[in-house]
Coordinates of C-alpha atoms and ligand atoms in Angstrom, one line a residue:
X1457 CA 3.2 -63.6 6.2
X1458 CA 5.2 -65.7 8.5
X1459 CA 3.8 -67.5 11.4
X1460 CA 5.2 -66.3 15.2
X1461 CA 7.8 -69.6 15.7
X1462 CA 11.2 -68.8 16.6
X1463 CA 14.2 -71.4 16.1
X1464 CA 14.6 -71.9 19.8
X1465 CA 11.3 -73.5 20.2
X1466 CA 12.6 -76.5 17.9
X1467 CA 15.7 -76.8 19.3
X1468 CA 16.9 -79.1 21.8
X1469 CA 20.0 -80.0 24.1
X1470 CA 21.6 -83.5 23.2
X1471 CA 21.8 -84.1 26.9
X1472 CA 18.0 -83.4 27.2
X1473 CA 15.5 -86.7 28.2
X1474 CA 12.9 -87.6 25.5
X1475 CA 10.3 -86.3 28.3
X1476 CA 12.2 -83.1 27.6
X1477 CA 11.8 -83.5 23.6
X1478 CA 7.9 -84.4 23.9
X1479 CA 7.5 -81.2 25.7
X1480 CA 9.2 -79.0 23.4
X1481 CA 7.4 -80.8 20.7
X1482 CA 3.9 -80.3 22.5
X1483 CA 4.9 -76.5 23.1
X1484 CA 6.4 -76.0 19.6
X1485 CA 3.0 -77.9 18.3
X1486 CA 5.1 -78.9 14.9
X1487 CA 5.8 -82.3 15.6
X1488 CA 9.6 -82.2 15.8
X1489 CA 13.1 -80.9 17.0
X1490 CA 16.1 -80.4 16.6
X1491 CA 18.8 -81.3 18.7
X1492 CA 21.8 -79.0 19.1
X1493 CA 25.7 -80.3 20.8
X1494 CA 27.7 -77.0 21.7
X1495 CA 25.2 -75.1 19.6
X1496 CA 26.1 -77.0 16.8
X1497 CA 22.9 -79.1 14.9
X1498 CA 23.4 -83.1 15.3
X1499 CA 20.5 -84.5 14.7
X1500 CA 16.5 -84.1 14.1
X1501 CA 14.0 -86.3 16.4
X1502 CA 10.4 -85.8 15.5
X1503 CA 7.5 -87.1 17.6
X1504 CA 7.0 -90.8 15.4
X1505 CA 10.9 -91.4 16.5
X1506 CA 9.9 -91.0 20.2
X1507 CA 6.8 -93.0 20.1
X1508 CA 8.7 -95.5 18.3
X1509 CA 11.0 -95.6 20.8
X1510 CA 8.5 -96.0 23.3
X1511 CA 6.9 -99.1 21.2
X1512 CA 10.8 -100.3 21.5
X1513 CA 10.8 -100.4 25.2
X1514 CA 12.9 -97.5 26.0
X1515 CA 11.8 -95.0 28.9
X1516 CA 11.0 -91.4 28.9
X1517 CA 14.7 -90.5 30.3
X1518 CA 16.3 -92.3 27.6
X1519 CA 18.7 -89.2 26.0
X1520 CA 17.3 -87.9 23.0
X1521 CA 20.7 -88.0 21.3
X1522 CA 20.1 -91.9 21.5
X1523 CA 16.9 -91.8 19.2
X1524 CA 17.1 -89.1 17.1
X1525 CA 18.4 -89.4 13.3
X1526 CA 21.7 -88.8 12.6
X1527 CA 21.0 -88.7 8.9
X1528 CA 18.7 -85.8 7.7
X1529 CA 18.4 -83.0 5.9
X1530 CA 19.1 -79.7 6.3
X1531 CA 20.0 -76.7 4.4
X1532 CA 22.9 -73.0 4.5
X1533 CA 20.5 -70.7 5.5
X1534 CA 21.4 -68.7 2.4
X1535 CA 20.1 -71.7 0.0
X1536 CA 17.5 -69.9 -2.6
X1537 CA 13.5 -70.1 -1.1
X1538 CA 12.9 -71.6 -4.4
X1539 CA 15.5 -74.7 -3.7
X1540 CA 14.0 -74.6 0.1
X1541 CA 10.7 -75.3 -1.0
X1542 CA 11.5 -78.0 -4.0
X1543 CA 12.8 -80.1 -1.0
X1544 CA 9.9 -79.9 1.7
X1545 CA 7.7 -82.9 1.0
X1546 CA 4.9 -84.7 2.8
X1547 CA 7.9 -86.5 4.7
X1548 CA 10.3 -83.9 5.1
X1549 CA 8.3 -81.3 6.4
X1550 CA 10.9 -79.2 8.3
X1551 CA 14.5 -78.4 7.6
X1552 CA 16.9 -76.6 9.5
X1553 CA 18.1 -73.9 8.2
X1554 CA 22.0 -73.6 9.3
X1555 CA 24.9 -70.6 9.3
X1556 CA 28.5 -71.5 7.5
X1557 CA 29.4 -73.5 11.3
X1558 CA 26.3 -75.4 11.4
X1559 CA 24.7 -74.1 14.0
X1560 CA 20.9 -73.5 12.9
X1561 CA 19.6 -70.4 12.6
X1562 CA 16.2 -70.4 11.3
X1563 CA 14.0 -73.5 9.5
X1564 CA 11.8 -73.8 6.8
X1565 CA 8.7 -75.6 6.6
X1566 CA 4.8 -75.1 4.4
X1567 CA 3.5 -73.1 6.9
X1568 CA 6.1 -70.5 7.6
X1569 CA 5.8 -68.7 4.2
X1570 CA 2.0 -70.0 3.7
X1571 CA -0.6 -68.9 5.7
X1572 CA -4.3 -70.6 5.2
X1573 CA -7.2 -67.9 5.7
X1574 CA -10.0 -69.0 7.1
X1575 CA -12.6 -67.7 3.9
X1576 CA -11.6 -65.9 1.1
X1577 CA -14.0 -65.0 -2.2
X1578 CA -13.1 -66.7 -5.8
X1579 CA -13.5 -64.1 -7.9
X1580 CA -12.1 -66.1 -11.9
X1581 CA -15.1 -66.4 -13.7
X1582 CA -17.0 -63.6 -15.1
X1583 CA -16.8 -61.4 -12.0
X1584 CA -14.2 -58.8 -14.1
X1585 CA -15.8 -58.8 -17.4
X1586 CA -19.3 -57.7 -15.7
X1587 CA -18.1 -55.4 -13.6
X1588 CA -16.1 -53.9 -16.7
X1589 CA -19.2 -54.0 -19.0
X1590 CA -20.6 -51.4 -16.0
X1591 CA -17.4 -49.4 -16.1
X1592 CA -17.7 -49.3 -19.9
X1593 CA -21.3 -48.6 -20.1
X1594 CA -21.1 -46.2 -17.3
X1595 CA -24.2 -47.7 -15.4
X1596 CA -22.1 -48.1 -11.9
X1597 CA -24.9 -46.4 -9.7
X1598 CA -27.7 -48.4 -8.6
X1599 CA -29.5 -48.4 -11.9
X1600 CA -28.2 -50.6 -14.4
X1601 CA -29.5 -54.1 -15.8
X1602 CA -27.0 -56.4 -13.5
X1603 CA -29.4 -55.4 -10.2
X1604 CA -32.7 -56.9 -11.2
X1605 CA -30.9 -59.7 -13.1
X1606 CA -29.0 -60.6 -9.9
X1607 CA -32.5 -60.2 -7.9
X1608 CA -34.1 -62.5 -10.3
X1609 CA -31.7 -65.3 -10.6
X1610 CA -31.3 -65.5 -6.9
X1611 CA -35.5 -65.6 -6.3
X1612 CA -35.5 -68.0 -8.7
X1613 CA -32.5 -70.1 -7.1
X1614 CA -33.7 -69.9 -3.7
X1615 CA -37.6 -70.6 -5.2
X1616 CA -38.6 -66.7 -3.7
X1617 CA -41.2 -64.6 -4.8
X1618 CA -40.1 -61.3 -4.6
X1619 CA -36.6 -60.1 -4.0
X1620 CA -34.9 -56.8 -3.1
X1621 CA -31.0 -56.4 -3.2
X1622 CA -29.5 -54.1 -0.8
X1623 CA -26.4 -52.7 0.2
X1624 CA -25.4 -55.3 2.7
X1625 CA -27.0 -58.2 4.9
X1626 CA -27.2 -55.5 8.0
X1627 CA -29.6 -53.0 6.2
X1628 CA -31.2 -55.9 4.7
X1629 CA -32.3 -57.1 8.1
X1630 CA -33.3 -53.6 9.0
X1631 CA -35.4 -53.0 5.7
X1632 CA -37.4 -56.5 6.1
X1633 CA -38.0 -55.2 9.5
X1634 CA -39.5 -52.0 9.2
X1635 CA -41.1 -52.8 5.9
X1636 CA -43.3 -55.5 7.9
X1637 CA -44.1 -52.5 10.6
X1638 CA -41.5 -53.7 12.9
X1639 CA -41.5 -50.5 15.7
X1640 CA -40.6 -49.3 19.6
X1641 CA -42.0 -51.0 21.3
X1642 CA -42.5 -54.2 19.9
X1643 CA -40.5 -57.5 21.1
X1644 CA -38.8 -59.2 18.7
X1645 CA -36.9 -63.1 19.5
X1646 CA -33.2 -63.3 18.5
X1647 CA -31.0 -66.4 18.7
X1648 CA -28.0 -65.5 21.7
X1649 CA -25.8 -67.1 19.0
X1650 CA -25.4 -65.1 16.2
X1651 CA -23.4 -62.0 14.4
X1652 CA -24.2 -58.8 15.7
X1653 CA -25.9 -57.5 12.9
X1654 CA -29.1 -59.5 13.8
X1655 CA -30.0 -57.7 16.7
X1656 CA -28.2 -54.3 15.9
X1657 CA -30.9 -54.6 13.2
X1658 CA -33.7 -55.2 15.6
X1659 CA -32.4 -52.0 17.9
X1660 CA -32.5 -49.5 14.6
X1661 CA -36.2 -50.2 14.8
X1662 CA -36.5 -49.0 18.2
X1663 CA -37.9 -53.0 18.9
X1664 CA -37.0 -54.5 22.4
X1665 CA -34.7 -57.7 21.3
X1666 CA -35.6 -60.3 23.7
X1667 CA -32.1 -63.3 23.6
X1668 CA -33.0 -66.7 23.4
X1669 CA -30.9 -69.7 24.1
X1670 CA -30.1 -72.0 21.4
X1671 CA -30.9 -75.4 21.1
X1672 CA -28.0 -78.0 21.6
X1673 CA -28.2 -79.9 18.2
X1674 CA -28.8 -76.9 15.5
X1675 CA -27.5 -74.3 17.9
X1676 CA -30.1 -72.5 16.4
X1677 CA -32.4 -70.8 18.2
X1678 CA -34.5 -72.8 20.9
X1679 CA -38.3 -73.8 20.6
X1680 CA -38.8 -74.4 24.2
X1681 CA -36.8 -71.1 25.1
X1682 CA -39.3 -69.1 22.5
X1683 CA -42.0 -70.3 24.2
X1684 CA -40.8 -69.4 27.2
X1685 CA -40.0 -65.7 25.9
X1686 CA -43.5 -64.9 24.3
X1687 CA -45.1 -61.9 26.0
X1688 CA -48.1 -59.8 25.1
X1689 CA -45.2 -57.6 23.5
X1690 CA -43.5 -60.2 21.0
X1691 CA -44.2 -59.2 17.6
X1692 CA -41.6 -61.2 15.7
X1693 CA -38.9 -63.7 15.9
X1694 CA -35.5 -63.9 14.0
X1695 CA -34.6 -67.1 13.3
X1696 CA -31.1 -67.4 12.1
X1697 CA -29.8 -70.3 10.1
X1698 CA -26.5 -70.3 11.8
X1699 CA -23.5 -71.5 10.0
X1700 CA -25.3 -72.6 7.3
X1701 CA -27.7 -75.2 9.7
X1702 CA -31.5 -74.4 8.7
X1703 CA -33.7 -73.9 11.8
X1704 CA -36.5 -75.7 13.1
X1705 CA -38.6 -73.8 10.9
X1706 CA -42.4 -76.3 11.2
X1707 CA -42.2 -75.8 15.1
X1708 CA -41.2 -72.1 14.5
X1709 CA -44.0 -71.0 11.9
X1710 CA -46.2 -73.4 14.1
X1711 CA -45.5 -71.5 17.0
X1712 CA -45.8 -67.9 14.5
X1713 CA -49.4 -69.1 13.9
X1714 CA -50.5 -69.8 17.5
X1715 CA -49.2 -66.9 19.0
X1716 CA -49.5 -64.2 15.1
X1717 CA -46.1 -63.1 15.9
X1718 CA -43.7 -62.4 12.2
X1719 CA -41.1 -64.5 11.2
X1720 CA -38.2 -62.9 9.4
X1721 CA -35.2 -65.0 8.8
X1722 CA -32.0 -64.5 9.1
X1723 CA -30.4 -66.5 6.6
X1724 CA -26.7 -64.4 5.8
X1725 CA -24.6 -67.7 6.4
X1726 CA -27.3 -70.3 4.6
X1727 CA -27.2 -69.7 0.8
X1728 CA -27.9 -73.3 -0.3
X1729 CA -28.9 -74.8 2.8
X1730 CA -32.4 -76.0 2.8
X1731 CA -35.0 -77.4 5.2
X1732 CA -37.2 -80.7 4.3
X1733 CA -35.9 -80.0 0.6
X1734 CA -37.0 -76.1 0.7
X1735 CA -34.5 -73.4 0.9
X1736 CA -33.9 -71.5 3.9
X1737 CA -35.1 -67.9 3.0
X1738 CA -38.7 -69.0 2.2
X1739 CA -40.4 -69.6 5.0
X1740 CA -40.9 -66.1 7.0
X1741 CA -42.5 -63.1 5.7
X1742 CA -38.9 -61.9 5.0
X1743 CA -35.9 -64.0 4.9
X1744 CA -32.5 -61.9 4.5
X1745 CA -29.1 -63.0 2.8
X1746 CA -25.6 -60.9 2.9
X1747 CA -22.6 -61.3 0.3
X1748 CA -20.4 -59.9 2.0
X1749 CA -16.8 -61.5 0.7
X1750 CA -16.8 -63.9 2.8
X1751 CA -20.2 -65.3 2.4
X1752 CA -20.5 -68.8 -0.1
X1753 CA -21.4 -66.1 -3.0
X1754 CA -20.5 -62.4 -3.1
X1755 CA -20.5 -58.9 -4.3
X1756 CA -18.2 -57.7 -2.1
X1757 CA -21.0 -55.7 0.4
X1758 CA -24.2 -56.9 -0.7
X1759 CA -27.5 -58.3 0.9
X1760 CA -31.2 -59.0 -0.2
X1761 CA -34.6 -59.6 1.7
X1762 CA -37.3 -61.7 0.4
X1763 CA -40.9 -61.0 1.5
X1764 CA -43.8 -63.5 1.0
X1765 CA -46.2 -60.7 -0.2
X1766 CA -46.5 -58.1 -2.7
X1767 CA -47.4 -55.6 -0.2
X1768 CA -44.3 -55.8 2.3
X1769 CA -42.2 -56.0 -1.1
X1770 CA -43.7 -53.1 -2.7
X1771 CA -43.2 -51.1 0.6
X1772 CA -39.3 -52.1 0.3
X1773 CA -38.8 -50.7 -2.9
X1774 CA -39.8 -47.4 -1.5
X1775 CA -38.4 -47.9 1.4
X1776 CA -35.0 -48.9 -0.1
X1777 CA -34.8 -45.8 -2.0
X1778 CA -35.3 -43.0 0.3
X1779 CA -39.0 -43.2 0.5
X1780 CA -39.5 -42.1 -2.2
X1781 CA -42.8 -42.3 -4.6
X1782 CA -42.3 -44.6 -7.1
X1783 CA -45.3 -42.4 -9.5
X1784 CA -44.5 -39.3 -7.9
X1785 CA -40.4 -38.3 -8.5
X1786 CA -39.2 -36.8 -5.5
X1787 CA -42.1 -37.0 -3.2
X1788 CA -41.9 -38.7 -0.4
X1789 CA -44.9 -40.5 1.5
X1790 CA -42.3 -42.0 4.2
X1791 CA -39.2 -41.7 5.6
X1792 CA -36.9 -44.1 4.0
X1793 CA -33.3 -45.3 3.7
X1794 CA -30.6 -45.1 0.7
X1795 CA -30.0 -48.9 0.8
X1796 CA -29.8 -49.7 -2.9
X1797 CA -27.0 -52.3 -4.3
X1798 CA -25.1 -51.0 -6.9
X1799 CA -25.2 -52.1 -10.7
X1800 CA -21.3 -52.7 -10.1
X1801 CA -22.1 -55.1 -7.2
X1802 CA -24.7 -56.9 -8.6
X1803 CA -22.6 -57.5 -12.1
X1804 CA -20.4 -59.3 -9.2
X1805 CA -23.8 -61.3 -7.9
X1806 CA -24.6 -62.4 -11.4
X1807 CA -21.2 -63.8 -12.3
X1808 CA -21.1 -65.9 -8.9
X1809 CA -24.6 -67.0 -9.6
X1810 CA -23.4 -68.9 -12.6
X1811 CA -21.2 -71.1 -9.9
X1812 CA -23.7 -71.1 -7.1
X1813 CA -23.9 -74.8 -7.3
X1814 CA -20.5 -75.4 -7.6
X1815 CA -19.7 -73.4 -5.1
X1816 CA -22.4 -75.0 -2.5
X1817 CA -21.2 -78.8 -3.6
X1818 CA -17.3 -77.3 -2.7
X1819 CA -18.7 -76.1 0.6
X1820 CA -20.1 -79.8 1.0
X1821 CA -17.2 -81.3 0.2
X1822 CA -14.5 -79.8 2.5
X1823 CA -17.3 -79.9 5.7
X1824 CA -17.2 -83.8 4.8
X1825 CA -13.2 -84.0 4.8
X1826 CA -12.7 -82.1 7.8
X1827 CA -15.8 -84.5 9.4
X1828 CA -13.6 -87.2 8.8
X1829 CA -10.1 -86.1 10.4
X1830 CA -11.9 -84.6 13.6
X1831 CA -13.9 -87.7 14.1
X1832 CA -10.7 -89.5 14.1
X1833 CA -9.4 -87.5 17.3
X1834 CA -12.3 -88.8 19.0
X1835 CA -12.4 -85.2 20.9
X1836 CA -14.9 -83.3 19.0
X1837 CA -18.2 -82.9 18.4
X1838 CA -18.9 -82.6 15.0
X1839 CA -21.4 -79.7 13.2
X1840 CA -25.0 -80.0 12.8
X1841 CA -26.8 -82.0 10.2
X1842 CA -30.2 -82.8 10.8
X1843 CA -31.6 -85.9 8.6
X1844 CA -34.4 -83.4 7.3
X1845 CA -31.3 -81.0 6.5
X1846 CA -29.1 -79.6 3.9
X1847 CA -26.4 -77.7 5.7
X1848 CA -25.1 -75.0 3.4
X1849 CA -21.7 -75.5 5.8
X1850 CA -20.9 -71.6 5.2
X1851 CA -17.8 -71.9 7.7
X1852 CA -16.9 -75.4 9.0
X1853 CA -17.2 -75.2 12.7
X1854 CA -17.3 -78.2 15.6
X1855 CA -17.1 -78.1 18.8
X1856 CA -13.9 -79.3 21.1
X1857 CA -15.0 -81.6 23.9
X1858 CA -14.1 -80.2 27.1
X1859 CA -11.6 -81.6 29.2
X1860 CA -9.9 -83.5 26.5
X1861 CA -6.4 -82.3 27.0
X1862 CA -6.4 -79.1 25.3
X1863 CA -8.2 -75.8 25.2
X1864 CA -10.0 -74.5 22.5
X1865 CA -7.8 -71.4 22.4
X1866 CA -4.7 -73.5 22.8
X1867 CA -5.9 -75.3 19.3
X1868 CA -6.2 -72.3 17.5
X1869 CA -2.9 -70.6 18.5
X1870 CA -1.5 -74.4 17.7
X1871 CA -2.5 -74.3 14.3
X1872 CA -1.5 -70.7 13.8
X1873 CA 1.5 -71.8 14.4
X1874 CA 1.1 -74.6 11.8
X1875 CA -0.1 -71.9 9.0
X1876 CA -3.8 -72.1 9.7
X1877 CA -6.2 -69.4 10.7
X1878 CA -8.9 -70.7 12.8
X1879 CA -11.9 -68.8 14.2
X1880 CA -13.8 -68.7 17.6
X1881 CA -17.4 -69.1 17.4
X1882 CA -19.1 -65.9 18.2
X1883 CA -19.6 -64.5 21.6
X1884 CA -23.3 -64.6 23.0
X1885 CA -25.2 -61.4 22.5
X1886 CA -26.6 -62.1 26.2
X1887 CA -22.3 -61.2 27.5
X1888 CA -21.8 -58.0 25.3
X1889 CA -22.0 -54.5 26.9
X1890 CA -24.8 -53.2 24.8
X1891 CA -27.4 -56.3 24.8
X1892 CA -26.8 -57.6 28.3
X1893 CA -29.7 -55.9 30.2
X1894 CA -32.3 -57.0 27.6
X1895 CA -35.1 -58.9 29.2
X1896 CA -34.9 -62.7 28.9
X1897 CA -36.1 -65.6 30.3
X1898 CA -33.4 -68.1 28.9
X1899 CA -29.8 -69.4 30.7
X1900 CA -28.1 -69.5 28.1
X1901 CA -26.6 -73.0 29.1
X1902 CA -26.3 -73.8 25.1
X1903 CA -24.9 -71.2 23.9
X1904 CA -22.1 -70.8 26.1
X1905 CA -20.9 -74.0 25.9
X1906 CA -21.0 -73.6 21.7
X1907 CA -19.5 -70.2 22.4
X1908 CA -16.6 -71.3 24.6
X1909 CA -15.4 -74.6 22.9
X1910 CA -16.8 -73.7 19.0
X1911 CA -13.7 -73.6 16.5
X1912 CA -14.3 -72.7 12.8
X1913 CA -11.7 -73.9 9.9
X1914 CA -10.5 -72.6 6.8
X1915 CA -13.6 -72.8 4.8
X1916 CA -13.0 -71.1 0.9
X1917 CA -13.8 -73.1 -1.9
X1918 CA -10.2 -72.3 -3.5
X1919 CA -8.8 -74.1 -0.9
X1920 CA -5.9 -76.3 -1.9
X1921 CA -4.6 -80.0 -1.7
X1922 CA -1.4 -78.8 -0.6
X1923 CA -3.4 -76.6 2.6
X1924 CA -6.1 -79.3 2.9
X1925 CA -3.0 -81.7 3.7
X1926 CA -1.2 -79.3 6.3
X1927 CA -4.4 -78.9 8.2
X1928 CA -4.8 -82.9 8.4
X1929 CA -1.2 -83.2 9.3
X1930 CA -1.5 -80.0 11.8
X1931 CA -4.6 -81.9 13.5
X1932 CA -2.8 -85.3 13.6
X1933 CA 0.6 -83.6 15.3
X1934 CA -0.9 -81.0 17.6
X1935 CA -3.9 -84.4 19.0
X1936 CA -0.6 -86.6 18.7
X1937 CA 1.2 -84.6 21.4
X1938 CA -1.7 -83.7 23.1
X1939 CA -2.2 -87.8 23.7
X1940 CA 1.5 -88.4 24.6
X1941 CA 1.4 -85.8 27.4
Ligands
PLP2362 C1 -26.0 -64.0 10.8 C2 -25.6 -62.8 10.1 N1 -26.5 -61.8 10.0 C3 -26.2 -60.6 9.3 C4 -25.0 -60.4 8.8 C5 -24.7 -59.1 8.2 O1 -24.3 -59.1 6.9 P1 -23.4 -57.9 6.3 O2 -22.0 -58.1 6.8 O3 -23.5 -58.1 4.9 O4 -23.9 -56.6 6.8 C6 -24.0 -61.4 8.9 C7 -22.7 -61.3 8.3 O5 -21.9 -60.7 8.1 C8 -24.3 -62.6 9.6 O6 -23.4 -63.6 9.7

């Protein structure tokens, strides 16, 4: 995986202004080039020689050949990748990579042969001996010890009552829904900001979803805006704890009470977080999860809804297994879903539960690293956290100031250049073809804004020094450039 830069974006006439350098530097987003006489390399100049120069008292149409050094290193383009990579270093970061004449062909650098994704699942611990006990014992359907173990420990970690795994956090949603008599008709709340899954789910049911704005410090879903959206209709609201923020959830179960409307929460992205010292998932009548692999634990698909009583939990089971009678085999009082997880996912489940804490604590750790080097820039606004929060931080994301010298979209193609995936915060349900002629009372101010300008950074819990250094350098040359031009 190689990321899109081509030598010419690096390189750089000798007869060329430092104004000229700056801008290839600013387009090029790496913090340097090369300079090139008659096609031949001379020299390397990276952004700290300019600024220097600068400092120095030179002016921006000083010739680059003046400041750029005449001593560096560079490489035959035929030197082994091995040998290549033993001389990168924090402070050679780039090297020219040139043919027998030495004029430069190609260059190396971290982030050409190293890509950073944004999440991706760590699977070492006992992941592969469960999920061979399954294979060996042959229990690989959806019966099998692993499910009600994994159901169990994750009740018990979350402090739930009573817990059903599922197939993934979509059918999850749409399980907690109909088992709490969720039908057409009925109006259920949904946060504009969110995955899609949330109010597909609500649509299965044949439910009206009614988007709500978000609120500007959580971006979770508004008080004032469910107020606002509360008809005779509204049976429900979805509350989802996005990114890992919890929600308001006194003010919403207040609000539940007054007007008897459901809570189910959406909790996919918030394993670990809690609210006031209680875990998300425990507030509503249902809460949902998902593990899919890129959630903070996983079993590849996966999902689970918690209900608050027996009755909606009891209903779930049959529901989850085609309606079925759980005295009477194959009779069917209802007509029900096959939504079961299977004993080889949850043999995945129970192997990451043994790290849940580790993992949350690795989650915490990063989101406080990456607070740090954004707050430097001065240019972002940095993710929720509530003083009666614990944000789970699922997937790191802040928000880019506007108008402070680059686009959001401009920052992530600038650090895909610099090896590091980088993702947009969702679109808002309210813009999308199928959801935008829902009825709804709210603007939307919040969510756009969150929407347009949200970025979200590598975020797995293998993530290493080496990648957690490129990012910091990445930021520091791309906001560099961007406060030089
Ligand atoms: C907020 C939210 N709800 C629901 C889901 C659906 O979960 P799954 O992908 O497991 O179906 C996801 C994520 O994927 C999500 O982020």
């Amino acid at each position: 995986m190689q990321n899109s830069l081509d030598i010419n974006e690096l390189l750089i006439h000798s007869d060329k202004t430092i104004k000229d350098a700056l801008a290839v530097i600013e387009k090029n987003a790496q913090g340097v080039c090369f300079v090139t006489e008659k096609g031949l390399l001379i020299g390397v100049v990276t952004d700290g020689d300019i600024r220097r120069s600068l400092i120095n008292g030179k002016g921006l149409d000083t010739l680059v050949s003046d400041v750029m050094q005449k001593q560096f290193t560079s490489l035959p383009v035929n030197t082994p990748q091995a040998e290549v990579q033993k001389k990168l270093s924090s402070s050679i970061r780039h090297i020219p990579l040139v043919d027998e004449n030495n004029i430069p062909v190609d260059y190396a650098c971290f982030s050409r042969t190293h890509r950073t994704p944004i999440m991706q699942p760590l699977l070492n611990g006992n992941e592969l001996a469960y999920v061979s006990d399954c294979i060996n014992t042959g229990w690989i359907s959806s019966q099998g010890a692993y499910v009600k173990r994994f159901e169990k420990e994750f009740a018990e970690y979350c402090g739930a009552q009573y817990a059903v795994a599922v197939s993934n956090g979509t059918v999850a949603l749409h399980l907690a829904l109909v088992a709490l008599g969720i039908k057409e008709g009925d109006e259920v709340l949904v946060p504009d900001l969110t995955f899609a899954a949330s109010i597909n789910a609500i649509i299965y049911t044949g439910a009206i979803p009614v988007i709500v704005d978000v609120d500007k410090t959580t971006w979770t879903i508004s008080l004032e805006d469910i107020e606002k959206n509360i008809t005779s209709k509204t049976r429900a609201i979805m509350p989802v704890h996005l990114y890992g923020h919890p929600c308001h959830m006194d003010e919403i179960m207040a609000i539940a009470k007054k007007h008897n409307l459901l809570i189910i929460e959406d909790a996919a992205e918030a394993i670990g977080a809690k609210y006031k010292g209680q875990h998300v998932g425990t507030f509503g009548e249902a809460a949902t999860f998902s593990f899919f692999g890129n959630k903070t634990i996983t079993t590849g698909e996966g999902g689970m809804v918690f209900f608050k009583t027996k009755e909606a939990y009891e209903t779930a089971l049959v529901l989850r297994d085609h309606g079925m009678s759980k005295t009477k085999k194959y009779w069917h009082d209802m007509v029900g879903f096959n939504y079961r997880m299977t004993n080889l996912q949850a043999a995945i489940g129970c192997a990451q539960m043994e790290r849940i804490n580790e993992f949350v604590t690795e989650k915490r750790k990063l989101a406080a690293f990456y607070n740090s080097i954004l707050a430097e820039t001065g240019v972002f606004e940095l993710p929720p956290q509530a003083e009666w929060a614990v944000n789970g931080y699922w997937l790191y994301t802040a928000v880019l100031k506007e108008n402070c010298g680059i686009t959001r979209d401009e920052l992530m193609d600038k650090m895909l250049k610099n090896g590091v995936e980088t993702r947009a915060v969702f679109f808002p349900l309210h813009e999308m073809p199928p959801y935008k002629n829902y009825p709804t009372k709210s603007n939307f101010k919040n969510a756009d804004y969150i929407s347009q300008q949200g970025i979200s950074l590598p975020s797995s819990v293998n993530i290493t020094e080496s990648e957690l250094v490129n990012i910091k350098q990445a930021f520091h040359t791309i906001f560099d450039s961007v406060k030089a031009s």
